Each structure stands twice: as structure tokens, then as C-alpha cells.
PDB file of C-alpha atoms in Angstrom:
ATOM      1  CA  UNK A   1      26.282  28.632  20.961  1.00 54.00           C
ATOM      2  CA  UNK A   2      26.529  28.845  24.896  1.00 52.00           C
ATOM      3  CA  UNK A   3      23.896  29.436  27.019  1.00 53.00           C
ATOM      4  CA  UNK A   4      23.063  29.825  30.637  1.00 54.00           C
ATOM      5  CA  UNK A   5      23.597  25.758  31.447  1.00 72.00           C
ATOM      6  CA  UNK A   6      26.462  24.969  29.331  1.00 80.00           C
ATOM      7  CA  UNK A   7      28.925  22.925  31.036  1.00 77.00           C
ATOM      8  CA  UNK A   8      32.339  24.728  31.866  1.00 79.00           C
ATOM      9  CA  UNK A   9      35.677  22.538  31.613  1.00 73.00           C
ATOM     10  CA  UNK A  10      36.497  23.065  35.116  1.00 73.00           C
ATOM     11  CA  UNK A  11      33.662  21.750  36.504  1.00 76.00           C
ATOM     12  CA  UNK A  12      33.587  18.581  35.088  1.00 76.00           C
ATOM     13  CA  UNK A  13      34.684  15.481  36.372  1.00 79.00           C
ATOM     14  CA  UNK A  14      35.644  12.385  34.595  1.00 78.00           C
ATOM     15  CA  UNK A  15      34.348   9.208  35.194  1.00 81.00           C
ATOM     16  CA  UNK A  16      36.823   6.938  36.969  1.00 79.00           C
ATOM     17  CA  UNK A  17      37.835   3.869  34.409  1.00 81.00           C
ATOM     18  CA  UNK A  18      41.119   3.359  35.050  1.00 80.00           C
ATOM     19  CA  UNK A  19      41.690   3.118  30.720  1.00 80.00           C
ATOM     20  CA  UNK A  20      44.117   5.717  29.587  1.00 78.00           C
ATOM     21  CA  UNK A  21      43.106   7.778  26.335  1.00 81.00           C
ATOM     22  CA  UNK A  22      46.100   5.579  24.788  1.00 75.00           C
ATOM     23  CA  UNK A  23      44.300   2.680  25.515  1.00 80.00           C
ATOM     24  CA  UNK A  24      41.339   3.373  24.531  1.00 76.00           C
ATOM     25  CA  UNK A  25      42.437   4.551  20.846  1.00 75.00           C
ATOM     26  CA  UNK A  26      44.737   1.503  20.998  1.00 78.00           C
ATOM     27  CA  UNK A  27      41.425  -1.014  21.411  1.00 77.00           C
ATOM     28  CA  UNK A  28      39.039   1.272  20.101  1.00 79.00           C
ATOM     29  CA  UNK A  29      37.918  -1.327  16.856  1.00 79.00           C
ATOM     30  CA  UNK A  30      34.570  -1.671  15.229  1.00 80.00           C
ATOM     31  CA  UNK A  31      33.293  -4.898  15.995  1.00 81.00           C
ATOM     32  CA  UNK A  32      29.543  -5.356  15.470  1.00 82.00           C
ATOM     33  CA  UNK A  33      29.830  -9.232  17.313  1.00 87.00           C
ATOM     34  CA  UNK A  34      28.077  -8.550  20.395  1.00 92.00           C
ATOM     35  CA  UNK A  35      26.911 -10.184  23.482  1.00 93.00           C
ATOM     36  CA  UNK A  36      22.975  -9.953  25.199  1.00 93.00           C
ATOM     37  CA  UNK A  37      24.577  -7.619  27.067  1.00 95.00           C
ATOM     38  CA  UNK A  38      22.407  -4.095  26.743  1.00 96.00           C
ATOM     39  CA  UNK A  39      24.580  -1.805  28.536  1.00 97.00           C
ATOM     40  CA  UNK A  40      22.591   0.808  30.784  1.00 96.00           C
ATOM     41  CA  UNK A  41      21.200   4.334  30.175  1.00 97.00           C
ATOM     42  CA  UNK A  42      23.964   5.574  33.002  1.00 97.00           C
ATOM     43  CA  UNK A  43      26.878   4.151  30.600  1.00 96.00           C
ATOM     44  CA  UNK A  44      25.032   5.649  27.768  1.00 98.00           C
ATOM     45  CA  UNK A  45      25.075   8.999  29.001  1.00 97.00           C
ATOM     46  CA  UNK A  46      28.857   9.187  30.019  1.00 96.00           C
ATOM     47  CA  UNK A  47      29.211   8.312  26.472  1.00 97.00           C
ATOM     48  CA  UNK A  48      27.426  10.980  25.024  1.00 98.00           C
ATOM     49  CA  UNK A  49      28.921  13.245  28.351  1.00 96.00           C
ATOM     50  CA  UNK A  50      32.066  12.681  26.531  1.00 95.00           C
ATOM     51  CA  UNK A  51      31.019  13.581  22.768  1.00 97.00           C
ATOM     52  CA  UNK A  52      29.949  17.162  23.641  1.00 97.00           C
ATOM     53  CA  UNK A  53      33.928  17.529  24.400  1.00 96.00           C
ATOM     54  CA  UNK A  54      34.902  17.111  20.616  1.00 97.00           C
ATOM     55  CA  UNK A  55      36.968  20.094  19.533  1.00 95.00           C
ATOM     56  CA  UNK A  56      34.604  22.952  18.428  1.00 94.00           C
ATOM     57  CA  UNK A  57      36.173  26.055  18.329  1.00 85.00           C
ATOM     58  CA  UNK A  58      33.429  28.172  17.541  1.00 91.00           C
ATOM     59  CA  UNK A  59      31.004  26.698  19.765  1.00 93.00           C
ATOM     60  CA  UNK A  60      28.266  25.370  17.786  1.00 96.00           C
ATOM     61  CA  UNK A  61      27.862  22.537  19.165  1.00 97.00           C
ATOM     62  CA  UNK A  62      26.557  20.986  16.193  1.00 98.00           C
ATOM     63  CA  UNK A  63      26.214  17.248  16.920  1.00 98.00           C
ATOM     64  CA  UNK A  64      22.929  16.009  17.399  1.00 98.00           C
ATOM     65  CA  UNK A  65      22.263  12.462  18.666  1.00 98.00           C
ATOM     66  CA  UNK A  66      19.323  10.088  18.916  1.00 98.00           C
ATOM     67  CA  UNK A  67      19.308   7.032  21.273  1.00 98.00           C
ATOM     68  CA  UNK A  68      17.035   4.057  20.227  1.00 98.00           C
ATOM     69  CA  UNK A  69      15.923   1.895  22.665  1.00 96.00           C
ATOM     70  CA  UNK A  70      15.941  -2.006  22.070  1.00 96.00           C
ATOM     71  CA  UNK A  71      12.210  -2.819  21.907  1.00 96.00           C
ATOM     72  CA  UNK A  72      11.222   0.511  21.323  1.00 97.00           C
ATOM     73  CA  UNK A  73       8.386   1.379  18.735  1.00 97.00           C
ATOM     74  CA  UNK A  74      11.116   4.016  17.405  1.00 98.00           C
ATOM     75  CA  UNK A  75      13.638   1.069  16.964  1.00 98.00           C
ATOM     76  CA  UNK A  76      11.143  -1.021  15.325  1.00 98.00           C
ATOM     77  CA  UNK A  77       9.533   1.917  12.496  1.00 98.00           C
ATOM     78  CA  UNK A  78      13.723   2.472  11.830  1.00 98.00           C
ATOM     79  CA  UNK A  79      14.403  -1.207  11.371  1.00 98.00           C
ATOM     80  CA  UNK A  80      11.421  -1.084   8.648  1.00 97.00           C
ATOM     81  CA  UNK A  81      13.341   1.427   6.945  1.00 97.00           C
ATOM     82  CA  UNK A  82      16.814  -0.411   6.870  1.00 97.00           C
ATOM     83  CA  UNK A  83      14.506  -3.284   5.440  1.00 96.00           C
ATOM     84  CA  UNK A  84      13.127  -1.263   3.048  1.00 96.00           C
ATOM     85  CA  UNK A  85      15.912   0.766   2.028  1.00 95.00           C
ATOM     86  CA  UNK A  86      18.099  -2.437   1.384  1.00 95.00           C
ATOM     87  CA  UNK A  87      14.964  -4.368  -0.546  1.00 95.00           C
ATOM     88  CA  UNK A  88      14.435  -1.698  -2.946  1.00 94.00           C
ATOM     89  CA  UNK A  89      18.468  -1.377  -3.781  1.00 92.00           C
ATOM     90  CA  UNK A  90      18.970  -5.045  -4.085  1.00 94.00           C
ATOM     91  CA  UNK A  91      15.535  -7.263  -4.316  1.00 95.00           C
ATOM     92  CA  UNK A  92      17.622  -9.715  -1.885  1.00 95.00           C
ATOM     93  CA  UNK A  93      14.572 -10.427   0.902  1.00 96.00           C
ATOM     94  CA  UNK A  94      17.439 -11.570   2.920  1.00 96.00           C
ATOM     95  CA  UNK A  95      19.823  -9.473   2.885  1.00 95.00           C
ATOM     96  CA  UNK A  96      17.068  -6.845   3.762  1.00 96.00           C
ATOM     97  CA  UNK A  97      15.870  -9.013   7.122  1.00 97.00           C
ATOM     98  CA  UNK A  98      19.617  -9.025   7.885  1.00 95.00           C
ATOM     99  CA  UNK A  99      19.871  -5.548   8.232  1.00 96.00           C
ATOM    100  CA  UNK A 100      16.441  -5.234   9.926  1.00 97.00           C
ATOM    101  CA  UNK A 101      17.455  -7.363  12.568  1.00 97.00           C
ATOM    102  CA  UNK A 102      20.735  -5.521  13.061  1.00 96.00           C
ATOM    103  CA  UNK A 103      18.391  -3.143  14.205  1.00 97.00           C
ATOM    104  CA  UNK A 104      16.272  -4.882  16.258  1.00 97.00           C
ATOM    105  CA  UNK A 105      19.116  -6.400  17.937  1.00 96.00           C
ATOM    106  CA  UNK A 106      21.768  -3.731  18.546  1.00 97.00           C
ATOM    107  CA  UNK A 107      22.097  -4.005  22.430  1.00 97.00           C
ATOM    108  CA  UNK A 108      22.405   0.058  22.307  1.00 98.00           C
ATOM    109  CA  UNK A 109      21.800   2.488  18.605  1.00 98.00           C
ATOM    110  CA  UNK A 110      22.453   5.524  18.429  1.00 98.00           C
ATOM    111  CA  UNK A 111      21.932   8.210  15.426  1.00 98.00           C
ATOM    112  CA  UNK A 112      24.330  10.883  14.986  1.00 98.00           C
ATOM    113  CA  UNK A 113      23.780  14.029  12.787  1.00 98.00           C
ATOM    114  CA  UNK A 114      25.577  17.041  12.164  1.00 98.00           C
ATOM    115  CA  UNK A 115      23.584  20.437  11.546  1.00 98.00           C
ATOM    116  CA  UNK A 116      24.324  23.029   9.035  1.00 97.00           C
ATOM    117  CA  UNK A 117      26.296  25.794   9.658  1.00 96.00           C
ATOM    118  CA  UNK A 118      25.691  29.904   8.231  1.00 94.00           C
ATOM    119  CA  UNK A 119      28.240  29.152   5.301  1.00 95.00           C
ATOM    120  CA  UNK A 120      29.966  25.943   3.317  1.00 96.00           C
ATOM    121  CA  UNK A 121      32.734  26.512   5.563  1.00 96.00           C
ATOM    122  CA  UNK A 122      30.967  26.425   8.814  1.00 96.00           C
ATOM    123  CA  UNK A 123      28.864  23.775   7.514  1.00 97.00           C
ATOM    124  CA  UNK A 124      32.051  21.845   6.936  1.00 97.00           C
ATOM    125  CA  UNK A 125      33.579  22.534  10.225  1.00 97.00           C
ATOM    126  CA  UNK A 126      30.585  21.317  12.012  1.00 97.00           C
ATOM    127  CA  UNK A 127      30.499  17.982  10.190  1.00 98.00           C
ATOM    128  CA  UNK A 128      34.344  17.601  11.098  1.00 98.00           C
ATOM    129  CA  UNK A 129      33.297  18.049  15.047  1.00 98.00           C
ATOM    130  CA  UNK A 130      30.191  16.221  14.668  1.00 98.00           C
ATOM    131  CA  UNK A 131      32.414  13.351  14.063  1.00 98.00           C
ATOM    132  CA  UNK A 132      35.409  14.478  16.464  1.00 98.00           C
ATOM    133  CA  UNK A 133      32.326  13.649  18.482  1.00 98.00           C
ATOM    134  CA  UNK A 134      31.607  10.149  17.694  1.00 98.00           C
ATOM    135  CA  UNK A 135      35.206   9.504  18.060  1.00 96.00           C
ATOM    136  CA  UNK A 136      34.914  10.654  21.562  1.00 96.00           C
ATOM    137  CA  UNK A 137      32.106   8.919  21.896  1.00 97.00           C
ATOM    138  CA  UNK A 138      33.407   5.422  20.933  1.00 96.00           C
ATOM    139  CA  UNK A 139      36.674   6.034  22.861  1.00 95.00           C
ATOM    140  CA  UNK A 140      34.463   6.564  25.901  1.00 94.00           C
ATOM    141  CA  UNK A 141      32.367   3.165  25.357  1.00 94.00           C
ATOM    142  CA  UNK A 142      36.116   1.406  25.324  1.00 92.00           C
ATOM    143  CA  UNK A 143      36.559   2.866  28.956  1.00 93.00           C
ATOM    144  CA  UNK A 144      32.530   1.298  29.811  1.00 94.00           C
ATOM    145  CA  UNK A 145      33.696  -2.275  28.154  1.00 93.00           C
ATOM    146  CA  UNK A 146      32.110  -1.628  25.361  1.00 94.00           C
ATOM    147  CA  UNK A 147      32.350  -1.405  21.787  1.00 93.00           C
ATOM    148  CA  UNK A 148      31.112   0.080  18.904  1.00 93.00           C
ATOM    149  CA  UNK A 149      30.653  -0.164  15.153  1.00 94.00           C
ATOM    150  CA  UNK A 150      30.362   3.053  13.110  1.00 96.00           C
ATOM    151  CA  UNK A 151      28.214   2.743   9.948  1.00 95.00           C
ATOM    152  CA  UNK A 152      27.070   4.567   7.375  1.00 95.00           C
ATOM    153  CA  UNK A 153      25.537   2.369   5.145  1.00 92.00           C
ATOM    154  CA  UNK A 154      22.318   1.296   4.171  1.00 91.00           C
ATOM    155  CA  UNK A 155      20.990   1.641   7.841  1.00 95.00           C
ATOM    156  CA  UNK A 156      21.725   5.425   7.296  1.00 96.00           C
ATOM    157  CA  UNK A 157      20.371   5.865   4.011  1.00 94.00           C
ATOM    158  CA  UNK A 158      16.575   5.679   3.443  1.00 95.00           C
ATOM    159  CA  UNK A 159      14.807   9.140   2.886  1.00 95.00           C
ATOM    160  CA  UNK A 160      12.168   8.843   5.506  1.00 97.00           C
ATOM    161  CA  UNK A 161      14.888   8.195   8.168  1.00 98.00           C
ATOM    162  CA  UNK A 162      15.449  12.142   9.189  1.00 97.00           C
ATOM    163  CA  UNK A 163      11.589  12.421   9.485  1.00 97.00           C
ATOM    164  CA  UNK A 164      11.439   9.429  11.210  1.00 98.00           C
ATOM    165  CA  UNK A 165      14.129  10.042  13.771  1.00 98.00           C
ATOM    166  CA  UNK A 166      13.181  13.589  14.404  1.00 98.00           C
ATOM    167  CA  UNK A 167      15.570  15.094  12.200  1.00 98.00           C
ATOM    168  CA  UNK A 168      15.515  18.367  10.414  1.00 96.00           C
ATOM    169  CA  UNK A 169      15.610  18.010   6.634  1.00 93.00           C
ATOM    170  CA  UNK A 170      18.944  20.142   6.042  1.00 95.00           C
ATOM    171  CA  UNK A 171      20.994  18.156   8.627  1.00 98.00           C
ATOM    172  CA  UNK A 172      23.492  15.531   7.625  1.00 98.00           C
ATOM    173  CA  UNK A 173      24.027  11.858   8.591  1.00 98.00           C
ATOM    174  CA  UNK A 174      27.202  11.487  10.871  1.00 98.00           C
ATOM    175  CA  UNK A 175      26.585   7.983  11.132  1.00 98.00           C
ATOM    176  CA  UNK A 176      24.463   4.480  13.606  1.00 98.00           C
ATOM    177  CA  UNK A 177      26.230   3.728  16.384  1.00 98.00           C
ATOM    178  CA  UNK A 178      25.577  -0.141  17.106  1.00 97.00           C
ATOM    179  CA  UNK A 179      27.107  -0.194  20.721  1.00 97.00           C
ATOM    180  CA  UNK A 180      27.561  -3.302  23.052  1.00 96.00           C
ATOM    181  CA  UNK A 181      30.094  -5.490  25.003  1.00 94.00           C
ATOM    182  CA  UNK A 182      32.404  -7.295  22.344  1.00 90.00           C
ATOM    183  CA  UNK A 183      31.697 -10.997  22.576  1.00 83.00           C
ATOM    184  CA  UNK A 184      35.269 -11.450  20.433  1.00 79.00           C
ATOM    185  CA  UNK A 185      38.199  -9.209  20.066  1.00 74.00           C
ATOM    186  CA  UNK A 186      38.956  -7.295  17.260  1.00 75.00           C
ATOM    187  CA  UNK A 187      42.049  -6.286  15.616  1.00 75.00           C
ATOM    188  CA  UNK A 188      43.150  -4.204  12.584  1.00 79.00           C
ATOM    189  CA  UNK A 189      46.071  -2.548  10.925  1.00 86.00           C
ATOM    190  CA  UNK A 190      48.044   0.587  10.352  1.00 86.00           C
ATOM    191  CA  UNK A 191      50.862   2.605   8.594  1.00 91.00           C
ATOM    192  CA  UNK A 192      53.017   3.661  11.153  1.00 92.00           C
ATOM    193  CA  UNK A 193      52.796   7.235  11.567  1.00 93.00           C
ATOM    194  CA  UNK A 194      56.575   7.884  10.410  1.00 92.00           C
ATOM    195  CA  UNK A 195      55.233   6.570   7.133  1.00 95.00           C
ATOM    196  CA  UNK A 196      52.706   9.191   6.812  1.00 95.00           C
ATOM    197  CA  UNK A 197      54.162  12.515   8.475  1.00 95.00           C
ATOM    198  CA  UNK A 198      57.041  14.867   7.425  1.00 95.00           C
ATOM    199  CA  UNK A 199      59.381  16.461  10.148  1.00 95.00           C
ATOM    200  CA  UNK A 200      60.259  20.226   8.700  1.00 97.00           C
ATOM    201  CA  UNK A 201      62.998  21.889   9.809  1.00 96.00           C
TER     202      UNK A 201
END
């Protein structure tokens, strides 16, 4: 799908960071321990300025994202939801406020979906860049000083969410996106990748 306005390769210009892509897949962790910091709607939008770059090579550009702002009435009906959702799985009151205020409290949230395409296949494929697209995303917020934590749990999962949100009905969940400036580091682990990958003559 290109139209008119759609942005052309060569006339973009990337933000200056000084973070190579190395190091931002290097640091890029999901860390969900974040400072008061609520990073800005400029930073925001370089971050989603970098999603729309996920590979997608038949141009669908099917990722669709919705920002929540922190005190926003649209924050608030969505952290209902993550109560409710969580209540009515576990009767735990709370473990349900927990992930209500995880909501609330997110310095940034953002909602990604994916949207069907004409066939399973296409469909597929655009789920696949959707989340190319939140990778891009996350590896951008590394270059802001930010980071991010990727869920798709119960704060994904009530059936009034797509309604709520905006969403169309057929569309799928990519994932939240609770963003903010790390107040700890985070680590993980890997396999090295000579443990995973074949060299064929």
C-alpha cells in the first residue's frame, strides 16, 4: 500500500544518537523497572519513525499502533480492563490492581496490532512485519535511553480491548509496549549463534 505521502528511503534522515544498531540489539532487554521519567511525544515519534522501516516486502504496511497517554481517560478505561481481565482468570484482587497500575503507571504504552492480510499467507507475513516492527521500535527507544518491555499477557487479552482501543475486530494483538528510562540494568542470555546455524558448502 503506497500512496501519495509515503516516505521514500532516500529522503529520510536518521536521528543522530551516536548508538550503533550493534549496540542497540546488544542492550536492547526488557526491563519493566522504570524511573518517573515520561519520555516526550518527540522521542515517541522517532520510535514509531523507525517501526514503519520493518521489512515489508509487499508493502502493506500492516502495523498499526496506539499511544496511551499517562493520565489519559484512554489509559485509565484500558487499565480497567487489565483489572478485569486478570480478576475474572484468577479471583486474586491483587494481583488484578497490580496489573492495573502497570497501566496507570507506564511512563509511555503503546498498543501494537497487526491487520489481516487477503490470504493465510499474507495474513502471516503481515504479523511477521508487524513485529519486525516492534523490534525496530524497541531498538530505536535504546538509541532515546530508553527501554522497553514487550508483553503479551493479560494486559493484551480482555475482549473489549480492540473496541476499546479503536481496533478493528479481525486484527491481531502484536503486543503493550511499556516504555521508559531503565532505573536498573538488565541482562540476559544466549546460545551463541555457532550453536544454532549450519555453514553449507
Amino acid at each position: 500500500m503506497t500512496t501519495s505521502n509515503s516516505l521514500r528511503s532516500g529522503n529520510v534522515t536518521a536521528p543522530e544518537t551516536g548508538v550503533s544498531v550493534y549496540q542497540a540489539i546488544h542492550e536492547r532487554r526488557m526491563n519493566n523497572d522504570f524511573s518517573d521519567f515520561v519520555p516526550g511525544r518527540e522521542s515517541l515519534q522517532r520510535m514509531l519513525d523507525a517501526a514503519v522501516w520493518a521489512p515489508n516486502h509487499r508493502l502493506t504496511n500492516p502495523w498499526r499502533f496506539y499511544v496511551l497517554e499517562k493520565g489519559g481517560q484512554k489509559r485509565a478505561e484500558v487499565a480497567q480492563l487489565a483489572y478485569d481481565a486478570l480478576f475474572a482468570r484468577s479471583g486474586n484482587e491483587e494481583h488484578a490492581n497490580g496489573s492495573r497500575q502497570r497501566v496507570l503507571e507506564a511512563p509511555a504504552l503503546i498498543y501494537a496490532y497487526s491487520i489481516p492480510g487477503d490470504s493465510e499467507e499474507l495474513t502471516q507475513e503481515n504479523y511477521a512485519a508487524a513485529c519486525c516492527a516492534v523490534q525496530n521500535l524497541l531498538l530505536a527507544a535504546v538509541a532515546e535511553g530508553l527501554a522497553g518491555d514487550w508483553s503479551t499477557g493479560n494486559v493484551t487479552r480482555h475482549p473489549r480491548l480492540a473496541e476499546t482501543l479503536g481496533a478493528e475486530p479481525g486484527w491481531t494483538m502484536v503486543g503493550a509496549l511499556f516504555i521508559g528510562q531503565p532505573s536498573r540494568p538488565s541482562a540476559s542470555v544466549r546460545a551463541p549463534a555457532d550453536q544454532v546455524t549450519a555453514w553449507l558448502p
